[in-house]
Short mmCIF file of C-alpha atoms in Angstrom, two decimals:
data_model
loop_
_atom_site.label_atom_id
_atom_site.label_comp_id
_atom_site.label_asym_id
_atom_site.label_seq_id
_atom_site.Cartn_x
_atom_site.Cartn_y
_atom_site.Cartn_z
CA MET S 43 113.91 -55.84 24.16
CA GLU S 44 115.04 -53.49 21.37
CA LYS S 45 112.55 -51.18 20.31
CA THR S 46 111.97 -51.27 16.56
CA ASN S 47 109.31 -49.14 14.20
CA PHE S 48 107.75 -49.62 11.34
CA THR S 49 106.39 -47.33 8.43
CA PHE S 50 103.79 -48.20 6.06
CA VAL S 51 102.68 -46.05 3.19
CA PHE S 52 99.41 -46.18 1.77
CA PRO S 53 98.08 -45.25 -1.58
CA SER S 54 96.69 -42.03 -1.72
CA ASN S 55 93.60 -43.64 -3.22
CA TRP S 56 92.91 -45.88 0.04
CA MET S 57 93.16 -42.80 2.11
CA LYS S 58 89.93 -41.23 0.57
CA ALA S 59 87.99 -44.06 0.41
CA PHE S 60 88.65 -44.51 4.49
CA GLY S 61 87.36 -41.05 4.77
CA LEU S 62 84.03 -41.37 3.15
CA MET S 63 83.23 -44.47 5.02
CA LEU S 64 84.01 -42.47 8.43
CA LEU S 65 81.43 -39.73 7.33
CA SER S 66 78.77 -42.21 6.07
CA VAL S 67 79.15 -43.86 9.31
CA CYS S 68 78.62 -40.70 11.19
CA TRP S 69 75.89 -39.17 9.06
CA MET S 70 73.48 -42.43 9.75
CA GLY S 71 74.69 -42.53 13.58
CA LEU S 72 73.19 -38.76 13.66
CA GLN S 73 70.06 -39.77 11.77
CA THR S 74 69.33 -42.35 13.82
CA ALA S 75 69.59 -40.12 16.75
CA SER S 76 67.63 -37.60 15.37
CA ALA S 77 64.16 -39.53 15.00
CA GLN S 78 64.57 -41.04 18.67
CA ASP S 79 65.02 -37.44 20.40
CA CYS S 80 61.30 -36.53 18.55
CA GLY S 81 59.62 -39.47 20.14
CA GLU S 82 55.81 -40.14 20.23
CA VAL S 83 53.66 -37.15 19.84
CA VAL S 84 51.68 -36.34 23.41
CA CYS S 85 48.66 -33.88 23.22
CA GLU S 86 47.09 -31.95 25.90
CA GLY S 87 43.70 -33.10 26.87
CA GLN S 88 42.00 -29.91 27.42
CA LEU S 89 42.74 -26.75 26.03
CA ASN S 90 41.06 -23.13 26.17
CA VAL S 91 41.55 -20.04 23.91
CA ASN S 92 40.42 -16.54 23.79
CA LEU S 93 38.71 -15.62 20.25
CA GLN S 94 39.97 -12.74 18.45
CA ASP S 95 38.14 -9.60 16.89
CA ASN S 96 37.68 -11.88 13.74
CA CYS S 97 36.13 -14.68 15.88
CA GLU S 98 39.02 -17.25 14.95
CA ALA S 99 42.08 -17.98 17.39
CA VAL S 100 45.10 -20.14 16.20
CA LEU S 101 46.11 -23.34 18.03
CA THR S 102 49.75 -24.03 17.72
CA LEU S 103 51.74 -27.47 17.77
CA ALA S 104 53.39 -25.76 21.18
CA SER S 105 50.42 -25.58 22.75
CA ALA S 106 48.33 -28.67 21.17
CA ALA S 107 51.58 -30.82 21.98
CA PRO S 108 54.20 -29.37 24.31
CA GLY S 109 57.95 -30.63 24.19
CA PHE S 110 57.32 -31.94 20.40
CA ASP S 111 59.73 -30.43 18.40
CA CYS S 112 59.68 -31.95 14.92
CA ALA S 113 57.64 -31.28 12.40
CA ALA S 114 53.33 -32.05 12.75
CA THR S 115 50.35 -31.17 11.45
CA VAL S 116 47.72 -29.62 13.87
CA VAL S 117 43.86 -30.06 12.92
CA VAL S 118 40.91 -28.56 14.65
CA GLU S 119 37.81 -30.12 13.73
CA ASP S 120 35.31 -26.80 14.01
CA GLY S 121 33.09 -27.94 10.64
CA VAL S 122 35.37 -25.36 9.04
CA GLY S 123 38.11 -26.41 7.18
CA ALA S 124 40.99 -28.61 7.72
CA ASP S 125 43.70 -26.62 9.46
CA ASN S 126 44.52 -25.31 12.92
CA VAL S 127 42.29 -22.41 12.79
CA ILE S 128 39.30 -21.85 15.81
CA GLN S 129 36.25 -20.19 14.60
CA GLY S 130 33.40 -19.72 16.39
CA CYS S 131 32.97 -20.71 19.59
CA GLY S 132 32.33 -23.86 21.15
CA THR S 133 34.46 -27.35 22.28
CA TYR S 134 36.34 -29.14 19.47
CA LYS S 135 38.51 -32.51 19.18
CA PHE S 136 41.89 -31.51 17.88
CA VAL S 137 44.66 -33.97 16.13
CA VAL S 138 48.73 -33.63 16.14
CA THR S 139 50.10 -35.93 13.19
CA ALA S 140 54.05 -35.94 12.90
CA ASP S 141 54.81 -35.40 9.57
CA ASP S 142 56.96 -38.19 9.11
CA ASP S 143 54.95 -41.00 10.78
CA PRO S 144 51.11 -40.62 10.31
CA ASN S 145 50.71 -43.50 12.41
CA ASN S 146 52.75 -41.22 14.99
CA ASN S 147 49.37 -38.83 16.44
CA CYS S 148 47.48 -37.53 19.40
CA TRP S 149 44.34 -35.92 20.10
CA GLY S 150 42.75 -33.35 22.45
CA TYR S 151 40.01 -31.01 23.53
CA ILE S 152 39.92 -27.27 22.89
CA THR S 153 37.27 -24.67 24.16
CA ALA S 154 37.13 -21.35 22.39
CA GLU S 155 35.80 -19.04 24.34
CA ASP S 156 34.83 -15.40 23.24
CA LYS S 157 35.85 -12.64 26.42
CA GLN S 158 34.67 -9.89 23.49
CA PRO S 159 30.99 -8.45 24.44
CA PRO S 160 28.56 -7.07 21.82
CA VAL S 161 29.54 -3.34 21.52
CA LEU S 162 26.65 -0.53 21.66
CA GLU S 163 26.49 1.14 18.31
CA PHE S 164 23.20 3.08 18.62
CA CYS S 165 20.50 3.21 21.48
CA PRO S 166 17.06 5.32 20.07
CA GLY S 167 16.15 8.25 21.70
CA THR S 168 13.33 9.65 23.60
CA VAL S 169 10.21 9.69 21.70
CA SER S 170 6.59 11.00 22.70
CA GLY S 171 4.75 10.54 19.31
CA TRP S 172 5.10 8.78 15.82
CA THR S 173 3.70 10.16 12.31
CA THR S 174 0.95 8.29 11.22
CA TYR S 175 0.22 7.10 7.80
CA ASN S 176 -2.48 9.53 6.97
CA TYR S 177 -3.02 12.31 10.03
CA GLY S 178 0.80 13.39 10.06
CA PHE S 179 2.62 13.56 13.66
CA GLN S 180 0.60 12.43 16.68
CA GLU S 181 1.91 12.38 20.72
CA PHE S 182 1.24 9.32 22.16
CA VAL S 183 -1.87 9.91 25.03
CA CYS S 184 -2.66 7.69 27.98
CA ASN S 185 -4.23 5.16 26.57
CA ASP S 186 -1.73 4.23 24.02
CA ILE S 187 0.31 2.67 26.42
CA ASP S 188 -1.61 -0.27 25.74
CA LYS S 189 -0.17 -0.38 22.45
CA LEU S 190 3.16 0.84 23.13
CA LEU S 191 3.75 -1.43 26.15
CA LEU S 192 5.03 -4.62 25.59
CA ASP S 193 3.39 -8.04 26.70
CA GLY S 194 6.58 -9.33 28.32
CA PRO S 195 10.22 -9.58 26.89
CA ALA S 196 10.86 -9.12 23.35
CA SER S 197 13.81 -10.02 21.03
CA TYR S 198 15.25 -9.48 17.72
CA LYS S 199 18.86 -10.61 16.18
CA LEU S 200 21.08 -8.48 14.79
CA ASP S 201 24.52 -9.87 12.18
CA LYS S 202 28.42 -9.58 13.54
CA ASN S 203 27.69 -5.60 11.88
CA GLY S 204 24.32 -5.07 13.53
CA ASN S 205 22.14 -5.19 11.02
CA LEU S 206 19.30 -6.33 11.74
CA ILE S 207 18.02 -9.83 10.65
CA GLU S 208 14.85 -9.75 9.14
CA GLY S 209 12.01 -12.23 10.63
CA SER S 210 14.13 -12.63 13.62
CA PHE S 211 11.62 -10.44 15.66
CA SER S 212 9.58 -12.95 17.90
CA SER S 213 6.51 -10.90 17.72
CA LYS S 214 4.30 -9.23 14.88
CA HIS S 215 3.43 -6.47 17.71
CA ALA S 216 7.19 -6.20 18.34
CA LYS S 217 8.46 -5.63 14.52
CA TRP S 218 5.82 -2.69 14.29
CA LEU S 219 6.66 -0.48 17.48
CA PHE S 220 10.33 -1.29 16.60
CA LYS S 221 10.68 -0.63 13.14
CA TYR S 222 7.96 1.88 12.69
CA VAL S 223 7.14 3.44 16.09
CA THR S 224 9.99 3.55 18.43
CA GLY S 225 12.73 2.47 16.61
CA PHE S 226 15.87 -0.09 18.54
CA ALA S 227 19.28 -0.76 19.57
CA GLU S 228 21.84 -2.04 17.07
CA PHE S 229 25.07 -3.59 18.68
CA THR S 230 27.93 -4.91 16.74
CA ASP S 231 30.32 -8.19 18.14
CA ASN S 232 33.36 -10.16 16.73
CA CYS S 233 31.38 -13.76 16.58
CA GLY S 234 28.47 -14.13 14.90
CA ASP S 235 24.99 -13.17 15.70
CA ILE S 236 23.49 -11.24 18.54
CA THR S 237 20.30 -11.53 20.18
CA VAL S 238 19.06 -8.72 21.40
CA THR S 239 16.49 -8.68 24.45
CA VAL S 240 13.97 -5.67 25.32
CA THR S 241 12.26 -5.57 28.55
CA ASP S 242 9.49 -2.46 29.94
CA GLU S 243 9.19 -0.95 32.96
CA VAL S 244 6.31 1.46 33.29
CA VAL S 245 7.11 4.71 35.55
CA TYR S 246 3.96 6.72 37.18
CA GLY S 247 3.84 10.63 37.82
CA TYR S 248 3.64 12.16 41.36
CA ASP S 249 -0.02 12.29 40.04
CA GLU S 250 -1.07 9.10 37.99
CA ASN S 251 -3.69 10.41 36.97
CA CYS S 252 -2.61 13.48 35.63
CA ASP S 253 1.26 13.46 35.22
CA ASP S 254 2.44 11.83 32.46
CA VAL S 255 3.51 8.01 32.32
CA THR S 256 6.96 7.00 30.71
CA ILE S 257 7.84 3.72 29.73
CA VAL S 258 11.62 3.03 30.25
CA ARG S 259 12.57 0.62 27.60
CA ARG S 260 15.70 -1.74 28.05
CA PHE S 261 17.76 -3.05 25.49
CA THR S 262 20.53 -5.85 26.68
CA ALA S 263 22.36 -7.64 24.13
CA VAL S 264 24.01 -11.53 24.59
CA ASP S 265 26.85 -12.56 21.29
CA SER S 266 25.51 -15.96 19.66
CA CYS S 267 28.05 -18.03 22.50
CA LYS S 268 25.72 -17.07 24.72
CA GLU S 269 27.83 -16.47 27.61
CA LEU S 270 28.29 -12.63 27.62
CA LEU S 271 25.89 -9.74 28.14
CA SER S 272 27.26 -6.42 26.36
CA PRO S 273 28.16 -3.74 29.32
CA ASP S 274 26.06 -1.49 27.41
CA VAL S 275 22.76 -1.32 28.13
CA CYS S 276 20.56 1.01 25.91
CA GLU S 277 17.76 2.60 27.91
CA GLN S 278 14.91 4.37 25.65
CA THR S 279 12.61 6.50 27.27
CA ILE S 280 9.20 6.62 25.77
CA VAL S 281 6.95 9.51 27.24
CA ILE S 282 2.51 8.91 26.92
CA GLY S 283 1.08 12.21 27.97
CA LYS S 284 -2.21 13.45 29.36
CA PRO S 285 -4.54 15.66 26.38
CA ASP S 286 -5.77 19.09 27.23
CA LEU S 287 -8.55 20.89 26.01
CA ASP S 288 -6.34 22.21 23.32
CA ASP S 289 -6.11 18.82 21.50
CA VAL S 290 -10.03 18.26 21.33
CA TYR S 291 -12.32 19.10 18.31
CA CYS S 292 -15.55 19.67 18.34
CA PRO S 293 -18.13 17.87 16.43
CA LYS S 294 -19.39 19.10 12.79
CA ASP S 295 -22.76 20.41 12.31
CA ALA S 296 -24.58 17.32 11.27
CA GLU S 297 -27.70 16.78 8.54
CA LEU S 298 -30.20 13.99 8.94
CA SER S 299 -32.82 13.01 6.68
CA CYS S 300 -36.39 12.51 7.95
CA GLU S 301 -36.90 9.55 6.35
CA ASP S 302 -33.93 7.69 7.77
CA ASP S 303 -34.45 5.36 11.03
CA PHE S 304 -32.01 7.31 13.17
CA LYS S 305 -31.16 6.80 17.01
CA LEU S 306 -32.77 9.33 19.31
CA ASP S 307 -31.97 10.13 22.81
CA ALA S 308 -34.06 10.58 25.82
CA LYS S 309 -35.54 13.52 24.62
CA GLY S 310 -36.80 12.60 21.51
CA ASN S 311 -33.42 14.62 19.53
CA PRO S 312 -30.63 12.45 17.27
CA HIS S 313 -28.53 10.71 19.72
CA PRO S 314 -25.03 11.68 19.25
CA ASP S 315 -24.28 8.16 18.19
CA GLU S 316 -25.58 9.66 14.83
CA THR S 317 -24.06 13.57 15.04
CA GLY S 318 -21.08 12.69 16.62
CA TYR S 319 -19.17 13.61 20.12
CA PRO S 320 -15.86 16.13 20.46
CA TRP S 321 -13.08 13.73 20.03
CA LEU S 322 -9.16 14.48 19.70
CA TYR S 323 -6.18 12.40 17.80
CA GLN S 324 -4.67 9.36 19.27
CA ALA S 325 -1.93 7.81 18.09
CA PHE S 326 -3.21 4.34 17.85
CA ASP S 327 -6.62 3.01 16.75
CA VAL S 328 -8.31 0.54 19.03
CA ASP S 329 -7.09 -2.45 17.01
CA TYR S 330 -3.98 -0.31 15.59
CA VAL S 331 -1.27 -2.77 16.36
CA LYS S 332 -2.62 -6.45 16.56
CA GLY S 333 -0.55 -7.50 13.64
CA GLU S 334 -3.53 -6.77 10.90
CA ASP S 335 -2.35 -5.61 7.15
CA ASP S 336 -4.35 -2.76 7.06
CA TRP S 337 -2.94 -0.48 10.12
CA GLU S 338 -3.18 2.52 7.46
CA ASP S 339 -7.02 2.88 7.15
CA TYR S 340 -7.50 3.28 10.88
CA GLU S 341 -8.24 7.43 11.67
CA HIS S 342 -6.36 7.75 14.81
CA LYS S 343 -9.43 9.22 16.55
CA ALA S 344 -10.89 9.03 20.42
CA TYR S 345 -14.10 10.14 21.07
CA LEU S 346 -15.58 11.25 24.00
CA ASN S 347 -18.68 8.76 23.91
CA SER S 348 -17.45 8.38 27.19
CA THR S 349 -14.85 9.51 29.51
CA PHE S 350 -11.05 9.46 27.75
CA CYS S 351 -8.40 10.12 30.51
CA ASN S 352 -8.73 13.18 32.08
CA LEU S 353 -11.35 14.52 29.70
CA GLY S 354 -15.11 13.90 30.03
CA ALA S 355 -18.22 15.77 27.91
CA SER S 356 -21.51 16.30 28.11
CA TYR S 357 -24.47 18.24 25.83
CA THR S 358 -27.76 19.94 26.13
CA ASP S 359 -30.22 20.79 23.45
CA GLY S 360 -31.77 24.02 22.37
CA GLU S 361 -36.09 24.42 21.38
CA ARG S 362 -36.53 22.51 18.31
CA ILE S 363 -36.57 25.47 15.24
CA GLU S 364 -39.58 24.14 13.24
CA VAL S 365 -38.41 24.78 9.01
CA CYS S 366 -41.29 23.22 7.34
CA GLU S 367 -43.38 20.15 8.54
CA GLY S 368 -40.91 17.17 9.19
CA THR S 369 -38.07 19.31 9.29
CA TYR S 370 -36.33 21.25 12.27
CA LYS S 371 -33.24 22.53 13.52
CA ILE S 372 -31.41 21.82 17.07
CA VAL S 373 -28.59 23.86 18.60
CA ARG S 374 -26.44 21.27 20.75
CA THR S 375 -24.43 22.89 23.44
CA TRP S 376 -21.04 20.71 24.47
CA GLU S 377 -19.12 21.46 27.46
CA ILE S 378 -16.16 19.56 27.83
CA LEU S 379 -13.99 19.00 30.94
CA ASP S 380 -10.30 18.32 31.98
CA TRP S 381 -10.24 17.78 35.63
CA CYS S 382 -6.37 17.96 35.17
CA ALA S 383 -6.68 21.97 34.74
CA GLU S 384 -7.46 24.71 37.04
CA GLY S 385 -9.78 27.16 37.64
CA TYR S 386 -11.52 28.37 33.52
CA ALA S 387 -9.32 25.99 32.24
CA ARG S 388 -11.03 23.29 33.01
CA VAL S 389 -14.54 23.50 30.89
CA ARG S 390 -14.45 24.50 27.23
CA GLU S 391 -18.14 24.91 25.49
CA CYS S 392 -18.75 24.07 21.55
CA LYS S 393 -21.96 24.77 19.41
CA GLN S 394 -23.22 21.93 17.05
CA THR S 395 -26.29 22.68 14.76
CA ILE S 396 -27.90 19.92 13.71
CA LYS S 397 -30.93 19.74 11.31
CA VAL S 398 -33.20 16.83 10.60
CA GLY S 399 -34.36 17.68 6.78
CA ASP S 400 -36.97 16.66 4.14
CA TYR S 401 -34.81 16.49 1.22
CA ASP S 402 -35.86 13.92 -1.10
CA ALA S 403 -39.09 14.25 -3.19
CA PRO S 404 -42.42 11.77 -2.65
CA GLU S 405 -42.10 8.93 -4.54
CA VAL S 406 -45.06 8.19 -6.56
CA ALA S 407 -46.36 5.75 -8.87
CA CYS S 408 -49.44 5.34 -11.64
CA GLU S 409 -52.30 3.35 -10.74
CA ASP S 410 -52.15 0.16 -11.66
CA VAL S 411 -54.99 -2.17 -13.36
CA ASP S 412 -55.44 -5.73 -14.50
CA TYR S 413 -58.90 -5.95 -16.64
CA ASP S 414 -58.74 -9.32 -17.04
CA ASN S 415 -57.24 -10.29 -14.04
CA ASP S 416 -54.08 -12.27 -15.92
CA GLY S 417 -51.41 -10.84 -13.18
CA HIS S 418 -49.97 -8.01 -16.10
CA LYS S 419 -50.89 -4.52 -16.40
CA ASP S 420 -53.06 -3.10 -18.76
CA LEU S 421 -53.55 0.49 -20.27
CA ARG S 422 -55.69 2.21 -18.52
CA THR S 423 -59.14 2.79 -20.53
CA TYR S 424 -62.15 5.07 -21.03
CA SER S 425 -65.05 5.20 -23.13
CA THR S 426 -66.76 7.65 -24.91
CA GLY S 427 -70.13 8.28 -23.69
CA PRO S 428 -73.13 7.52 -25.38
CA TYR S 429 -73.57 10.95 -26.69
CA ASP S 430 -70.83 12.70 -28.06
CA CYS S 431 -67.25 11.41 -28.63
CA THR S 432 -65.11 11.96 -25.52
CA ALA S 433 -65.21 10.32 -22.26
CA ALA S 434 -65.50 11.75 -19.04
CA PHE S 435 -64.55 9.67 -15.88
CA HIS S 436 -62.83 9.78 -12.27
CA VAL S 437 -59.40 10.40 -12.46
CA PRO S 438 -57.59 8.41 -9.57
CA MET S 439 -55.07 9.35 -7.70
CA PRO S 440 -51.37 8.37 -7.65
CA VAL S 441 -49.65 6.08 -5.07
CA VAL S 442 -47.99 8.34 -3.02
CA GLU S 443 -45.39 7.79 -0.17
CA ASP S 444 -43.37 10.35 1.93
CA ASN S 445 -42.17 9.47 5.33
CA CYS S 446 -41.58 12.97 6.24
CA SER S 447 -44.80 15.69 5.55
CA SER S 448 -47.82 15.94 3.96
CA TRP S 449 -48.14 15.93 0.52
CA GLU S 450 -50.75 17.91 -2.70
CA VAL S 451 -50.89 16.69 -6.11
CA LEU S 452 -51.84 19.13 -9.42
CA THR S 453 -53.54 16.43 -11.91
CA GLU S 454 -53.64 17.50 -15.78
CA ILE S 455 -54.75 15.37 -18.69
CA VAL S 456 -52.41 15.71 -21.62
CA GLY S 457 -53.37 15.09 -25.04
CA PHE S 458 -51.56 12.44 -27.28
CA SER S 459 -47.77 12.56 -25.43
CA THR S 460 -45.98 14.19 -22.65
CA ASP S 461 -45.42 17.67 -24.23
CA GLY S 462 -49.15 17.44 -25.94
CA PRO S 463 -51.74 20.12 -24.90
CA VAL S 464 -53.41 20.21 -21.65
CA VAL S 465 -57.11 19.57 -22.16
CA ALA S 466 -57.97 18.92 -18.30
CA THR S 467 -56.49 20.36 -15.10
CA ILE S 468 -57.76 19.51 -11.33
CA ALA S 469 -55.99 21.31 -8.32
CA PRO S 470 -55.17 19.85 -5.32
CA GLY S 471 -57.85 19.35 -3.20
CA ALA S 472 -60.48 19.93 -5.90
CA SER S 473 -62.92 17.26 -7.58
CA ARG S 474 -61.25 14.39 -9.74
CA TYR S 475 -63.93 14.21 -12.48
CA VAL S 476 -62.92 15.47 -15.92
CA SER S 477 -65.02 15.99 -19.13
CA GLY S 478 -64.43 16.27 -22.94
CA ILE S 479 -61.26 14.10 -23.19
CA PRO S 480 -61.16 13.13 -27.12
CA LEU S 481 -60.14 9.76 -28.52
CA GLY S 482 -56.59 8.53 -28.36
CA CYS S 483 -53.93 7.66 -26.42
CA HIS S 484 -53.34 10.52 -23.34
CA PHE S 485 -51.09 11.16 -20.36
CA ILE S 486 -52.12 11.63 -16.85
CA LYS S 487 -49.71 14.52 -15.18
CA TYR S 488 -48.96 14.33 -11.64
CA THR S 489 -47.16 16.74 -10.09
CA VAL S 490 -47.13 15.71 -6.30
CA THR S 491 -45.34 18.57 -3.67
CA ASP S 492 -44.84 17.82 -0.54
CA ALA S 493 -44.69 20.33 2.59
CA CYS S 494 -41.35 21.31 2.28
CA GLY S 495 -41.64 21.94 -1.59
CA ASN S 496 -39.88 18.70 -2.54
CA LYS S 497 -41.54 18.09 -6.18
CA GLU S 498 -42.17 14.70 -7.95
CA VAL S 499 -43.75 14.54 -11.58
CA ILE S 500 -44.83 11.66 -13.69
CA PHE S 501 -46.70 10.20 -16.58
CA CYS S 502 -49.49 7.46 -16.28
CA ALA S 503 -50.63 6.76 -20.00
CA PHE S 504 -54.20 5.87 -20.88
CA GLN S 505 -56.73 5.87 -23.64
CA VAL S 506 -60.15 7.17 -24.58
CA GLU S 507 -61.91 4.49 -27.31
CA ASP S 508 -65.54 4.41 -28.29
CA GLN S 509 -66.73 1.51 -26.70
CA VAL S 510 -70.35 2.36 -27.50
CA GLU S 511 -72.58 0.98 -30.51
CA PRO S 512 -74.17 3.25 -32.97
CA ILE S 513 -77.86 3.33 -32.42
CA ALA S 514 -80.48 1.73 -35.17
CA VAL S 515 -83.58 3.07 -35.98
CA CYS S 516 -85.37 1.25 -38.90
CA ASP S 517 -88.71 1.65 -40.87
CA ASP S 518 -90.99 -1.74 -38.95
CA ASP S 519 -94.15 -0.68 -41.75
CA LEU S 520 -92.36 -0.85 -44.99
CA ASN S 521 -94.06 -1.78 -48.04
CA VAL S 522 -92.71 -2.57 -50.94
CA SER S 523 -94.15 -3.38 -54.67
CA ILE S 524 -92.58 -6.09 -56.33
CA GLY S 525 -91.86 -5.79 -60.17
CA GLY S 526 -93.07 -7.62 -63.41
CA GLN S 527 -90.53 -10.09 -62.97
CA GLY S 528 -91.34 -11.07 -59.34
CA LEU S 529 -88.29 -8.62 -57.97
CA ALA S 530 -88.14 -5.43 -55.67
CA ARG S 531 -85.13 -3.02 -55.02
CA VAL S 532 -85.06 -2.00 -51.05
CA TYR S 533 -82.23 0.74 -50.06
CA ALA S 534 -80.84 1.02 -46.40
CA ASP S 535 -82.27 4.75 -46.79
CA ASP S 536 -85.87 3.06 -47.21
CA ILE S 537 -85.15 1.38 -44.02
CA ASP S 538 -83.58 3.86 -41.70
CA GLU S 539 -85.68 5.91 -39.97
CA GLY S 540 -82.62 7.84 -37.90
CA SER S 541 -79.94 5.15 -37.09
CA SER S 542 -77.05 7.05 -35.29
CA ASP S 543 -73.86 6.60 -33.80
CA ASN S 544 -71.86 8.85 -30.60
CA CYS S 545 -68.55 9.35 -32.76
CA GLY S 546 -69.59 9.69 -36.26
CA PRO S 547 -71.82 9.03 -39.32
CA ILE S 548 -72.97 5.04 -39.94
CA ARG S 549 -72.81 3.12 -42.51
#
């Protein structure tokens, strides 16, 4: 069969249309192939990640859903934002969702760990005392250990930058010691708050009675994940020494009033509880660090009324030196012993002068009278005598109290006012009878002086009045003549035969 060739001539616009059709079919095929290649999102069930310097980590799609090469969104449910950034340690759920199909998703868990421990920034140095409120720097001595030593492990918190979190101290005692006395360590960390735990170890010297005692205070820090301890341990040394004789102050000279009811020792002399003991400064008072609000009120003194650390004291009294009745002085000699010293340095002697004195004047009061027994004081009153217009009477003693010594009284009758003329004087121990005191209001001036020269003056008011009735003398044989009108006139002078009154004319 003979071969035949056919030739077709296509219009040009038909060729363009056919080409576009072929391109469209190819593009649709590519899209279908791409969607089929991504497939279903498959997540890792459990992941682990290390947090970085800012306590964050980023969960990538490649880590969360390895093998899924299409666009997708990763969200970590850590409670801080809706993104793929992990903030803070812990185990969190994560979800991966394909961008082109929200129903194509998966989930898993990721555990964020902090592998960076806290870093020590500051460690307090060795301390052997502290600056008190009112008494300057005071060294720690022997029994101060009871106030410096923690009862057990203590703690406080710092933020990530090493700043103290107020209110985080485990006790008021710890707060006081760390903030104001011995100081505290500071740490920083990349992740959140830091808990610092503090423990004490007591180290004694070879001779526990005489050598210094040391507290080794250790500060250890753990981050907020409570996983890593800082490799940096801060150790602070607190030195508690023993006092010596140069630290002791002798008691000051003392004065007591003989009127006071003070304590006596076995020999009848004033007790040191009243006059004072040798003493020395200590860093703390007995109740100094118990969490009270008036810490600054304590005086920081330890008294040698009993053995204190390596020190003790005793005393002897010399004979009494009499000054006046009820007043005397004693020279008290104190011997202070330091049994950790050697030779002559073991004993120190000091003198204290104690005076028991009569410093107060007697207490003086007027003797009261109550003529009408109505319970109220009356003005003391004396009457003139029957033969003249003056009074004579026995002057009462004042009411006097003096607990220390004897006393004497000078009595003066002062006329008309407290600064009036003295009309009578009674010397101490003399007769108390006075006479010639005129009518009117006067004062008894009492000057009471005790055996030590203390003096008290009071004025007691009284009055002299005429309580004597006139004496009438009449003519008892009077004859009267009646005139012509039956009347007679009789005058007083006709009847008076010498009537009189002690204080003046009669009428």
